[in-house]
Every structure is written in structure tokens, then in C-alpha cells.
Short mmCIF file of N, CA and C and ligand atoms in Angstrom, two decimals:
data_model
loop_
_atom_site.label_atom_id
_atom_site.label_comp_id
_atom_site.label_asym_id
_atom_site.label_seq_id
_atom_site.Cartn_x
_atom_site.Cartn_y
_atom_site.Cartn_z
N MET H 3 -20.68 -25.37 -10.25
CA MET H 3 -21.43 -24.50 -9.35
C MET H 3 -20.64 -23.21 -9.11
N ASP H 4 -21.28 -22.11 -9.33
CA ASP H 4 -20.62 -20.83 -9.13
C ASP H 4 -20.66 -20.44 -7.66
N ARG H 5 -19.51 -20.08 -7.17
CA ARG H 5 -19.45 -19.60 -5.78
C ARG H 5 -18.88 -18.21 -5.83
N ILE H 6 -19.70 -17.26 -5.44
CA ILE H 6 -19.32 -15.86 -5.50
C ILE H 6 -19.17 -15.32 -4.08
N CYS H 7 -18.26 -14.38 -3.94
CA CYS H 7 -18.05 -13.72 -2.66
C CYS H 7 -19.39 -13.22 -2.09
N SER H 8 -19.59 -13.44 -0.80
CA SER H 8 -20.87 -13.08 -0.20
C SER H 8 -20.95 -11.61 0.23
N LYS H 9 -19.84 -10.88 0.08
CA LYS H 9 -19.87 -9.46 0.41
C LYS H 9 -20.74 -8.72 -0.59
N ALA H 10 -21.53 -7.80 -0.11
CA ALA H 10 -22.39 -7.02 -0.99
C ALA H 10 -21.54 -6.27 -2.01
N SER H 11 -22.01 -6.25 -3.22
CA SER H 11 -21.36 -5.54 -4.32
C SER H 11 -20.03 -6.13 -4.74
N CYS H 12 -19.70 -7.30 -4.26
CA CYS H 12 -18.49 -7.98 -4.70
C CYS H 12 -18.90 -9.15 -5.57
N ARG H 13 -18.32 -9.23 -6.75
CA ARG H 13 -18.70 -10.31 -7.67
C ARG H 13 -17.54 -11.25 -7.96
N ARG H 14 -16.51 -11.16 -7.14
CA ARG H 14 -15.36 -12.02 -7.39
C ARG H 14 -15.64 -13.46 -6.97
N GLU H 15 -14.86 -14.34 -7.54
CA GLU H 15 -15.00 -15.75 -7.24
C GLU H 15 -14.60 -16.04 -5.79
N ALA H 16 -15.39 -16.83 -5.10
CA ALA H 16 -15.08 -17.17 -3.72
C ALA H 16 -13.97 -18.22 -3.68
N VAL H 17 -13.02 -18.02 -2.78
CA VAL H 17 -11.92 -18.98 -2.64
C VAL H 17 -11.81 -19.48 -1.21
N ALA H 18 -12.56 -18.88 -0.32
CA ALA H 18 -12.46 -19.26 1.09
C ALA H 18 -13.84 -19.24 1.73
N THR H 19 -13.98 -20.02 2.77
CA THR H 19 -15.22 -20.01 3.54
C THR H 19 -14.91 -19.57 4.97
N LEU H 20 -15.68 -18.63 5.42
CA LEU H 20 -15.51 -18.07 6.75
C LEU H 20 -16.63 -18.61 7.63
N THR H 21 -16.26 -19.05 8.79
CA THR H 21 -17.26 -19.59 9.72
C THR H 21 -17.12 -18.91 11.08
N TYR H 22 -18.23 -18.48 11.62
CA TYR H 22 -18.22 -17.89 12.95
C TYR H 22 -18.45 -18.97 13.99
N ASP H 23 -17.55 -18.99 14.96
CA ASP H 23 -17.73 -19.91 16.09
C ASP H 23 -18.10 -19.06 17.29
N TYR H 24 -19.39 -18.90 17.50
CA TYR H 24 -19.86 -17.99 18.54
C TYR H 24 -19.47 -18.44 19.95
N ALA H 25 -19.41 -19.73 20.13
CA ALA H 25 -19.10 -20.26 21.46
C ALA H 25 -17.70 -19.82 21.91
N ASP H 26 -16.76 -19.77 20.96
CA ASP H 26 -15.39 -19.45 21.31
C ASP H 26 -14.95 -18.07 20.84
N SER H 27 -15.89 -17.26 20.36
CA SER H 27 -15.56 -15.94 19.81
C SER H 27 -14.41 -16.06 18.81
N MET H 28 -14.61 -16.88 17.85
CA MET H 28 -13.56 -17.22 16.92
C MET H 28 -14.11 -17.18 15.50
N VAL H 29 -13.29 -16.65 14.59
CA VAL H 29 -13.65 -16.67 13.18
C VAL H 29 -12.66 -17.57 12.46
N VAL H 30 -13.18 -18.58 11.80
CA VAL H 30 -12.31 -19.54 11.13
C VAL H 30 -12.39 -19.34 9.61
N ILE H 31 -11.23 -19.17 9.00
CA ILE H 31 -11.16 -19.03 7.56
C ILE H 31 -10.42 -20.23 6.98
N GLY H 32 -11.09 -20.92 6.09
CA GLY H 32 -10.48 -22.10 5.50
C GLY H 32 -10.76 -22.15 4.02
N PRO H 33 -10.31 -23.20 3.38
CA PRO H 33 -10.58 -23.39 1.96
C PRO H 33 -12.09 -23.42 1.72
N LEU H 34 -12.47 -23.08 0.53
CA LEU H 34 -13.89 -23.05 0.18
C LEU H 34 -14.55 -24.37 0.55
N ALA H 35 -15.61 -24.28 1.33
CA ALA H 35 -16.29 -25.49 1.77
C ALA H 35 -17.06 -26.10 0.61
N PRO H 36 -17.06 -27.42 0.52
CA PRO H 36 -17.76 -28.11 -0.57
C PRO H 36 -19.26 -27.82 -0.54
N ALA H 37 -19.80 -27.68 0.63
CA ALA H 37 -21.21 -27.33 0.77
C ALA H 37 -21.31 -26.12 1.68
N ARG H 38 -22.37 -25.39 1.50
CA ARG H 38 -22.56 -24.20 2.33
C ARG H 38 -22.74 -24.58 3.78
N ALA H 39 -21.93 -23.99 4.64
CA ALA H 39 -22.08 -24.23 6.07
C ALA H 39 -23.22 -23.36 6.59
N PRO H 40 -23.88 -23.83 7.65
CA PRO H 40 -25.01 -23.09 8.22
C PRO H 40 -24.64 -21.66 8.61
N HIS H 41 -23.46 -21.49 9.17
CA HIS H 41 -23.03 -20.16 9.56
C HIS H 41 -21.82 -19.73 8.74
N GLY H 42 -21.72 -20.25 7.54
CA GLY H 42 -20.55 -19.96 6.72
C GLY H 42 -20.81 -18.89 5.68
N TYR H 43 -19.76 -18.15 5.36
CA TYR H 43 -19.83 -17.14 4.31
C TYR H 43 -18.69 -17.37 3.34
N ASP H 44 -19.03 -17.39 2.05
CA ASP H 44 -17.98 -17.54 1.05
C ASP H 44 -17.35 -16.18 0.78
N LEU H 45 -16.03 -16.16 0.69
CA LEU H 45 -15.32 -14.91 0.46
C LEU H 45 -14.30 -15.05 -0.65
N CYS H 46 -14.08 -13.97 -1.40
CA CYS H 46 -13.01 -13.94 -2.38
C CYS H 46 -11.69 -13.76 -1.64
N ALA H 47 -10.60 -13.89 -2.37
CA ALA H 47 -9.28 -13.82 -1.74
C ALA H 47 -9.06 -12.47 -1.06
N GLU H 48 -9.50 -11.42 -1.72
CA GLU H 48 -9.27 -10.09 -1.18
C GLU H 48 -10.04 -9.88 0.12
N HIS H 49 -11.29 -10.24 0.12
CA HIS H 49 -12.08 -10.04 1.33
C HIS H 49 -11.66 -10.99 2.46
N ALA H 50 -11.22 -12.16 2.10
CA ALA H 50 -10.73 -13.09 3.11
C ALA H 50 -9.47 -12.51 3.77
N ASP H 51 -8.68 -11.84 2.95
CA ASP H 51 -7.43 -11.26 3.43
C ASP H 51 -7.66 -10.04 4.31
N ARG H 52 -8.65 -9.26 3.93
CA ARG H 52 -8.92 -7.99 4.61
C ARG H 52 -9.88 -8.12 5.77
N LEU H 53 -10.30 -9.31 6.03
CA LEU H 53 -11.33 -9.53 7.03
C LEU H 53 -11.04 -8.84 8.36
N SER H 54 -12.02 -8.15 8.86
CA SER H 54 -11.90 -7.60 10.20
C SER H 54 -12.96 -8.25 11.07
N VAL H 55 -12.62 -8.50 12.30
CA VAL H 55 -13.54 -9.19 13.20
C VAL H 55 -13.86 -8.30 14.40
N PRO H 56 -14.96 -8.58 15.05
CA PRO H 56 -15.31 -7.80 16.25
C PRO H 56 -14.20 -7.87 17.28
N GLN H 57 -14.11 -6.82 18.08
CA GLN H 57 -13.08 -6.78 19.11
C GLN H 57 -13.23 -7.95 20.06
N GLY H 58 -12.12 -8.56 20.40
CA GLY H 58 -12.16 -9.68 21.32
C GLY H 58 -12.27 -11.01 20.60
N TRP H 59 -12.51 -10.95 19.29
CA TRP H 59 -12.60 -12.18 18.51
C TRP H 59 -11.23 -12.54 17.96
N GLN H 60 -11.08 -13.80 17.73
CA GLN H 60 -9.82 -14.34 17.26
C GLN H 60 -10.02 -14.91 15.86
N VAL H 61 -9.01 -14.73 15.01
CA VAL H 61 -9.10 -15.25 13.65
C VAL H 61 -8.18 -16.45 13.50
N VAL H 62 -8.74 -17.54 13.01
CA VAL H 62 -7.94 -18.74 12.77
C VAL H 62 -7.95 -19.02 11.28
N ARG H 63 -6.76 -19.05 10.69
CA ARG H 63 -6.67 -19.30 9.25
C ARG H 63 -6.10 -20.69 9.00
N HIS H 64 -6.80 -21.46 8.21
CA HIS H 64 -6.34 -22.80 7.88
C HIS H 64 -5.53 -22.79 6.59
N GLN H 65 -4.31 -23.21 6.67
CA GLN H 65 -3.42 -23.40 5.52
C GLN H 65 -3.48 -22.28 4.48
N ALA H 66 -2.72 -22.42 3.44
CA ALA H 66 -2.63 -21.39 2.41
C ALA H 66 -3.86 -21.39 1.54
N LEU H 67 -4.42 -20.19 1.38
CA LEU H 67 -5.62 -20.09 0.56
C LEU H 67 -5.27 -20.03 -0.91
N GLY H 68 -4.03 -19.73 -1.22
CA GLY H 68 -3.63 -19.59 -2.62
C GLY H 68 -3.37 -20.92 -3.29
N GLN H 69 -3.54 -21.97 -2.55
CA GLN H 69 -3.29 -23.30 -3.07
C GLN H 69 -4.12 -23.60 -4.32
N ALA H 70 -3.50 -24.16 -5.31
CA ALA H 70 -4.21 -24.46 -6.55
C ALA H 70 -5.18 -25.62 -6.34
N GLY H 71 -6.23 -25.62 -7.08
CA GLY H 71 -7.15 -26.72 -6.96
C GLY H 71 -8.54 -26.17 -6.82
ZN1 LIG A 125 -15.15 -10.19 -2.13
#
């Protein structure tokens, strides 16, 4: 299954899944989810790294994204 970065005009392979937690004003970035999350966005390494979030939001990164596998 091909997973491509969800950013417009980006065709790189997705390596991370970003999830918005609206209740806690939190953005969670973790390894690519096996299935699409309801509020999840797949991102390539570059976009996951450059991610900017709304003011007042917190970013939580789970483990190393560069992990092989
Ligand atoms: Zn991208």
C-alpha cells in the first residue's frame, strides 16, 4: 500500500502520522499508522520535521522517526 505525504504538491513517501488532539490542543507525531486515523495525516520526513502548529498548541513526538522498518 502506497502512503504518500498528505501535504499538497508533496509526493514523498509518508513516514509519520500526525494526529490532532483537539481536546488537549496537542499535535501528536508518531510512526506511520497501520491504518488511517480519523483525524490523522500522513507526512513525509521533511514535513513531519518542519511541522508548525497553531499558537498555544503543543507538539508531542513519539520516538525516532528515522527508525528502519
Ligand atoms: Zn511532504
